[in-house]
CSV table of N, CA and C in Angstrom, one decimal:
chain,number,residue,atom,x,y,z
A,1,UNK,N,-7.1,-28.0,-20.1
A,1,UNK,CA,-6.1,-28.4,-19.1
A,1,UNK,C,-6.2,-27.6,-17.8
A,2,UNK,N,-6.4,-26.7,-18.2
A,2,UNK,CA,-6.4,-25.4,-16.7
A,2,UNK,C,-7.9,-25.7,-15.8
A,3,UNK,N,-8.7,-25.8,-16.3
A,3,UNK,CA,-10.1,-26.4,-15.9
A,3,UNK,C,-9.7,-27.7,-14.5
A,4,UNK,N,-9.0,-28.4,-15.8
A,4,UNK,CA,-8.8,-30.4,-15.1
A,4,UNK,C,-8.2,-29.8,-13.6
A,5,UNK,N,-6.9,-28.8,-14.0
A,5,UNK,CA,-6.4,-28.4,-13.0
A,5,UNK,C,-7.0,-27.7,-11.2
A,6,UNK,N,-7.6,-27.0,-11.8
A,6,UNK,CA,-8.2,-26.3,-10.8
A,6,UNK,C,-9.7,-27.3,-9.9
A,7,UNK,N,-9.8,-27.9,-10.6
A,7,UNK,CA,-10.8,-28.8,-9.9
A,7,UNK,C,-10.3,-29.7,-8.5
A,8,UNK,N,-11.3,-30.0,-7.4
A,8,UNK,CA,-10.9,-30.3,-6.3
A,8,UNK,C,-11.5,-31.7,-6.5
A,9,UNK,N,-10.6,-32.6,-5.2
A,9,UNK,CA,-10.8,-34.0,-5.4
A,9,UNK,C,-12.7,-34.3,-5.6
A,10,UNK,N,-13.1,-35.5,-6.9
A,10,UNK,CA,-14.0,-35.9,-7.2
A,10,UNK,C,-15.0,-34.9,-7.8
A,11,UNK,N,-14.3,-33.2,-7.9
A,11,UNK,CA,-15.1,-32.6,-9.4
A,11,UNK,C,-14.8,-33.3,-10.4
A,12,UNK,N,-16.0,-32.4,-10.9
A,12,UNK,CA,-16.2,-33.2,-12.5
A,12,UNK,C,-16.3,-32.3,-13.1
A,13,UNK,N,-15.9,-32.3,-14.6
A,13,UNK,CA,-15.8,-31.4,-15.5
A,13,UNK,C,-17.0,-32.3,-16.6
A,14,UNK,N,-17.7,-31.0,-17.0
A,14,UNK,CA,-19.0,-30.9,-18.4
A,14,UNK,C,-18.7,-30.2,-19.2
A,15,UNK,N,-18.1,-30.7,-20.9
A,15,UNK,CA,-17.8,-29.8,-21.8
A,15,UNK,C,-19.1,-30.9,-22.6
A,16,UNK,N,-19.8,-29.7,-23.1
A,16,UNK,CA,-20.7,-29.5,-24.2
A,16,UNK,C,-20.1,-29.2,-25.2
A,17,UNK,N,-20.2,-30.0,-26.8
A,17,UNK,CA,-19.5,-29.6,-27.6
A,17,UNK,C,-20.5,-29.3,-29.0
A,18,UNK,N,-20.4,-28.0,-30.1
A,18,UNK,CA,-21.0,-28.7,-31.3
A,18,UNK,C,-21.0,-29.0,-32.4
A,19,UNK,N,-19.3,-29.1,-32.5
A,19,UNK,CA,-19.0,-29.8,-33.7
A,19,UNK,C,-17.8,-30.7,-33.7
A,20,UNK,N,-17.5,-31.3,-34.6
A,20,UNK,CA,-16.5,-32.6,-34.4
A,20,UNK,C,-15.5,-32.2,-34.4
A,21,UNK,N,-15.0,-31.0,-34.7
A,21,UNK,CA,-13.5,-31.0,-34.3
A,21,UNK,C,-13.1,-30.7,-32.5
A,22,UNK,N,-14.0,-29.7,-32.1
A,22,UNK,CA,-14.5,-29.4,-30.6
A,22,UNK,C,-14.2,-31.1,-29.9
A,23,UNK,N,-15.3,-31.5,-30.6
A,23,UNK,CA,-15.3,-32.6,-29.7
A,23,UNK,C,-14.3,-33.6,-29.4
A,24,UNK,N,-13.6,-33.5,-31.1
A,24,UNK,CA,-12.4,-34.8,-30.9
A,24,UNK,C,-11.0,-34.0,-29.7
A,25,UNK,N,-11.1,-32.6,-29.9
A,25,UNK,CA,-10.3,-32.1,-28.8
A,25,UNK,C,-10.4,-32.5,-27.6
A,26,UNK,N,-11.5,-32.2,-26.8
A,26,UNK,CA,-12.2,-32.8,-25.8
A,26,UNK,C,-12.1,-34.2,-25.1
A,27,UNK,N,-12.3,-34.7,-26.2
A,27,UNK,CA,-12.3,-36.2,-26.1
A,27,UNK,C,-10.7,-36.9,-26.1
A,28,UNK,N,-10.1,-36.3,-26.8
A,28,UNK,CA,-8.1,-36.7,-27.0
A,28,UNK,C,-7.7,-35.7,-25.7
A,29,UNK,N,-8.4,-34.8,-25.1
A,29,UNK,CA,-7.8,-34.4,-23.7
A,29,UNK,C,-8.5,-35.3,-22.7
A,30,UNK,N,-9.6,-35.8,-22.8
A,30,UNK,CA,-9.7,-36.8,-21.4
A,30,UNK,C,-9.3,-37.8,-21.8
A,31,UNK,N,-8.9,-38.6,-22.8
A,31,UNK,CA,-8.2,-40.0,-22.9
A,31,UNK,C,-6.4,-39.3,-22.5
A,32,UNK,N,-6.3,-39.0,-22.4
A,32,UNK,CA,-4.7,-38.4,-22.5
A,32,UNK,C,-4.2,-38.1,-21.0
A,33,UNK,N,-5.4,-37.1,-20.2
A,33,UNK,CA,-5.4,-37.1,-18.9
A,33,UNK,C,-5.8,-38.6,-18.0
A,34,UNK,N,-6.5,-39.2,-18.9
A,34,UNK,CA,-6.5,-40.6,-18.5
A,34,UNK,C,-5.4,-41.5,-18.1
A,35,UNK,N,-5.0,-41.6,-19.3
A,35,UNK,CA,-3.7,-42.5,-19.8
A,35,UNK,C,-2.8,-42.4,-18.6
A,36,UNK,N,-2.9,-40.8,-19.0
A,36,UNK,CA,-1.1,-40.2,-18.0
A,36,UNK,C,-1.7,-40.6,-16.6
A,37,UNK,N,-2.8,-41.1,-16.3
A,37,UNK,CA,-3.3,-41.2,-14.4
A,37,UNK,C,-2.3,-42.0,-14.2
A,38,UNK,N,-2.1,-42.7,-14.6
A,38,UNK,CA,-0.6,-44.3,-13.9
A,38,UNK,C,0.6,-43.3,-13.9
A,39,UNK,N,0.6,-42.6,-14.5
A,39,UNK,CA,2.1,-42.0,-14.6
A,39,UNK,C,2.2,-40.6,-13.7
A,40,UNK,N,1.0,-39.4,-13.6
A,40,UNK,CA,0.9,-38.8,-12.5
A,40,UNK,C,1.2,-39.5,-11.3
A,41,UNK,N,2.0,-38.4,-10.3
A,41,UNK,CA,1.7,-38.8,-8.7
A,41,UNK,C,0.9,-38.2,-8.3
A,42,UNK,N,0.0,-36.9,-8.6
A,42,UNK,CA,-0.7,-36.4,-7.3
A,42,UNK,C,-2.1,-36.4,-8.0
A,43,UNK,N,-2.8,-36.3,-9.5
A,43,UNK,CA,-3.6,-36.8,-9.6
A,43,UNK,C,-3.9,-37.3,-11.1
A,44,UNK,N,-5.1,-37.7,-11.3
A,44,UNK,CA,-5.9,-38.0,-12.7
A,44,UNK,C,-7.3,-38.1,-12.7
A,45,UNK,N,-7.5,-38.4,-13.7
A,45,UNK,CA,-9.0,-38.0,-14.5
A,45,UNK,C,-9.4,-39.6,-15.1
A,46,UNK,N,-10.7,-39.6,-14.3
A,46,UNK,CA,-11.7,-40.8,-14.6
A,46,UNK,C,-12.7,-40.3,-15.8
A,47,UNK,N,-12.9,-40.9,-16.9
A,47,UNK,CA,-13.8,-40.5,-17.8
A,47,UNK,C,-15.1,-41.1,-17.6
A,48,UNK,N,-16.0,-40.3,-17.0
A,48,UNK,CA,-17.4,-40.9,-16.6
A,48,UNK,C,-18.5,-41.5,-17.4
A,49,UNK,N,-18.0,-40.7,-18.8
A,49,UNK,CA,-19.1,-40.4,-20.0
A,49,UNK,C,-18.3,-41.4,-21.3
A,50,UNK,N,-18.2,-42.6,-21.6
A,50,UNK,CA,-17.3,-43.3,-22.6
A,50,UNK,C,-17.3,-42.9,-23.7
A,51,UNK,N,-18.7,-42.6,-23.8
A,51,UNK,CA,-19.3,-42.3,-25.2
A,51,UNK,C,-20.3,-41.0,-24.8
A,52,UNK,N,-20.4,-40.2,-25.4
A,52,UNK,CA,-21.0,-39.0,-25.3
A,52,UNK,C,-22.0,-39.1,-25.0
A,53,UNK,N,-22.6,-38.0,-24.6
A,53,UNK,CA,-24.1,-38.1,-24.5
A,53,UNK,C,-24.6,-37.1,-25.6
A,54,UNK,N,-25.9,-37.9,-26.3
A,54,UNK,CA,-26.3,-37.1,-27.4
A,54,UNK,C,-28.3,-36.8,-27.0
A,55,UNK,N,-28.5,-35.2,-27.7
A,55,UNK,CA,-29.8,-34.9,-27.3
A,55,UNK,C,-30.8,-36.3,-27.6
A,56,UNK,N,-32.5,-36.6,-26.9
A,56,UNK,CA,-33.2,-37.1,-27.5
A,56,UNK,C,-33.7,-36.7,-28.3
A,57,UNK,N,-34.2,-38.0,-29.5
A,57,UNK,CA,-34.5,-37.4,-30.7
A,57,UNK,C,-35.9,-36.4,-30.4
A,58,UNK,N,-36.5,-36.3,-29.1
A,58,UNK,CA,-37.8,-35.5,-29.0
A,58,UNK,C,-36.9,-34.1,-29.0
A,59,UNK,N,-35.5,-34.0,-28.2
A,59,UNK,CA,-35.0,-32.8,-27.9
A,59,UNK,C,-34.4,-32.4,-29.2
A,60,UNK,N,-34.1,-32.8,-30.1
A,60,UNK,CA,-33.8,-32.6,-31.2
A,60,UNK,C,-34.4,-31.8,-32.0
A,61,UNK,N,-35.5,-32.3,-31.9
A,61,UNK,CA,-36.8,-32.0,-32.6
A,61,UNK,C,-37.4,-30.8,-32.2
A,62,UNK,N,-37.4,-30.9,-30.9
A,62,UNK,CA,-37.8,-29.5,-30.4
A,62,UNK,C,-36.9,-28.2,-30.4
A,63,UNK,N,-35.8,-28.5,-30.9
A,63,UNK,CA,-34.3,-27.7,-30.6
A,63,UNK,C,-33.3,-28.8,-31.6
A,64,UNK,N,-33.6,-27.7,-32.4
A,64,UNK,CA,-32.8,-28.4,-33.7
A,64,UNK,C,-31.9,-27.8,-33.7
A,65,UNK,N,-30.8,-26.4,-32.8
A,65,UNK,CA,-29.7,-26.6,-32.5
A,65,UNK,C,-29.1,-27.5,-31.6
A,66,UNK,N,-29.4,-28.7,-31.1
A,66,UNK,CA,-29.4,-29.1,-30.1
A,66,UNK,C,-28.8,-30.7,-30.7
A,67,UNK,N,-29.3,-30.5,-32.3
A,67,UNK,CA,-29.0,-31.6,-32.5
A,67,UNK,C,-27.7,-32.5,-32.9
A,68,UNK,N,-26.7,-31.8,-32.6
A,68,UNK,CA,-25.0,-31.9,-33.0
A,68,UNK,C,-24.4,-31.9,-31.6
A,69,UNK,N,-25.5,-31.8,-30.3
A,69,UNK,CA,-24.4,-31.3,-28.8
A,69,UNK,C,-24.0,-32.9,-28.8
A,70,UNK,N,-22.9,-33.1,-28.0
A,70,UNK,CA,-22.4,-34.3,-27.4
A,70,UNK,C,-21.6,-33.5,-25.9
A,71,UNK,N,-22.0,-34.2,-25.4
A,71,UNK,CA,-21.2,-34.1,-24.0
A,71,UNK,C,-20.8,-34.9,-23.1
A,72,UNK,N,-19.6,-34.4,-22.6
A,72,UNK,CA,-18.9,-35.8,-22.4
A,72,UNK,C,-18.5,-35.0,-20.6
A,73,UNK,N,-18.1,-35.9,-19.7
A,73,UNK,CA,-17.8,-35.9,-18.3
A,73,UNK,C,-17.1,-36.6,-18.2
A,74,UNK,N,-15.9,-35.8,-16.9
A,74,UNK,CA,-14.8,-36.9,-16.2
A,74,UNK,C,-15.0,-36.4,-15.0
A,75,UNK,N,-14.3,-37.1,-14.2
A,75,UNK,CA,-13.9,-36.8,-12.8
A,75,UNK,C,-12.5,-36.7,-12.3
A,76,UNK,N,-12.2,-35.7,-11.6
A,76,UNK,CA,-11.0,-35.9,-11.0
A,76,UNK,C,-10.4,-36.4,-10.1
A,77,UNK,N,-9.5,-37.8,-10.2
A,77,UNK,CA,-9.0,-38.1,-8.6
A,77,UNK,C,-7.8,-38.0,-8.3
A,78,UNK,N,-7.4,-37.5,-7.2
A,78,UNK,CA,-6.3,-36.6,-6.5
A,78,UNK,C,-5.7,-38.1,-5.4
A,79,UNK,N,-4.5,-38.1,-6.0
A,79,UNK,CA,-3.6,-39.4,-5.5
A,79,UNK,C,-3.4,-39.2,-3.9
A,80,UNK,N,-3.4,-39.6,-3.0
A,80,UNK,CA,-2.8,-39.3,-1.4
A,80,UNK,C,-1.2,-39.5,-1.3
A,81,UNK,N,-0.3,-38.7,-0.9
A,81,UNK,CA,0.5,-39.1,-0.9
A,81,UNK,C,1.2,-40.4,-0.6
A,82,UNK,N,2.0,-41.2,-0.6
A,82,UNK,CA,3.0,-41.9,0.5
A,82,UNK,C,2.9,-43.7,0.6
């Protein structure tokens, strides 16, 4: 939350995650900062990434920690007043 916060109009936040509970956090904080965008006045979060991004199976292979990352991206946009 503090991250989403501090970000200026149209950053974007990259959380890398490697396990499923990580991730479902992650993921239940950008749908949530989503949601609330209609309900914020000054800003919200566009989820850029719907579905995660997962290694290729060559990067997998080559980096077999690599094989559980999911990463997901939003954007922030900052309402104009008035």
């Amino acid at each position: 939350n503090q991250a989403i916060r501090v970000l200026e109009d149209k950053g974007r936040i990259c959380v890398i995650s490697y396990h499923s509970l990580e991730d479902r956090i992650v993921k239940h904080l950008f749908k949530e900062a989503e949601r609330e965008e209609k309900e914020r006045k000054n800003y919200g979060l566009k989820i850029i990434t719907k579905k995660p991004i997962r290694p290729s199976s060559e990067e997998a292979r080559d980096n077999p920690k690599a094989r559980s990352a999911k990463l997901r991206v939003a954007e922030k946009i900052i309402k104009l007043k008035g």
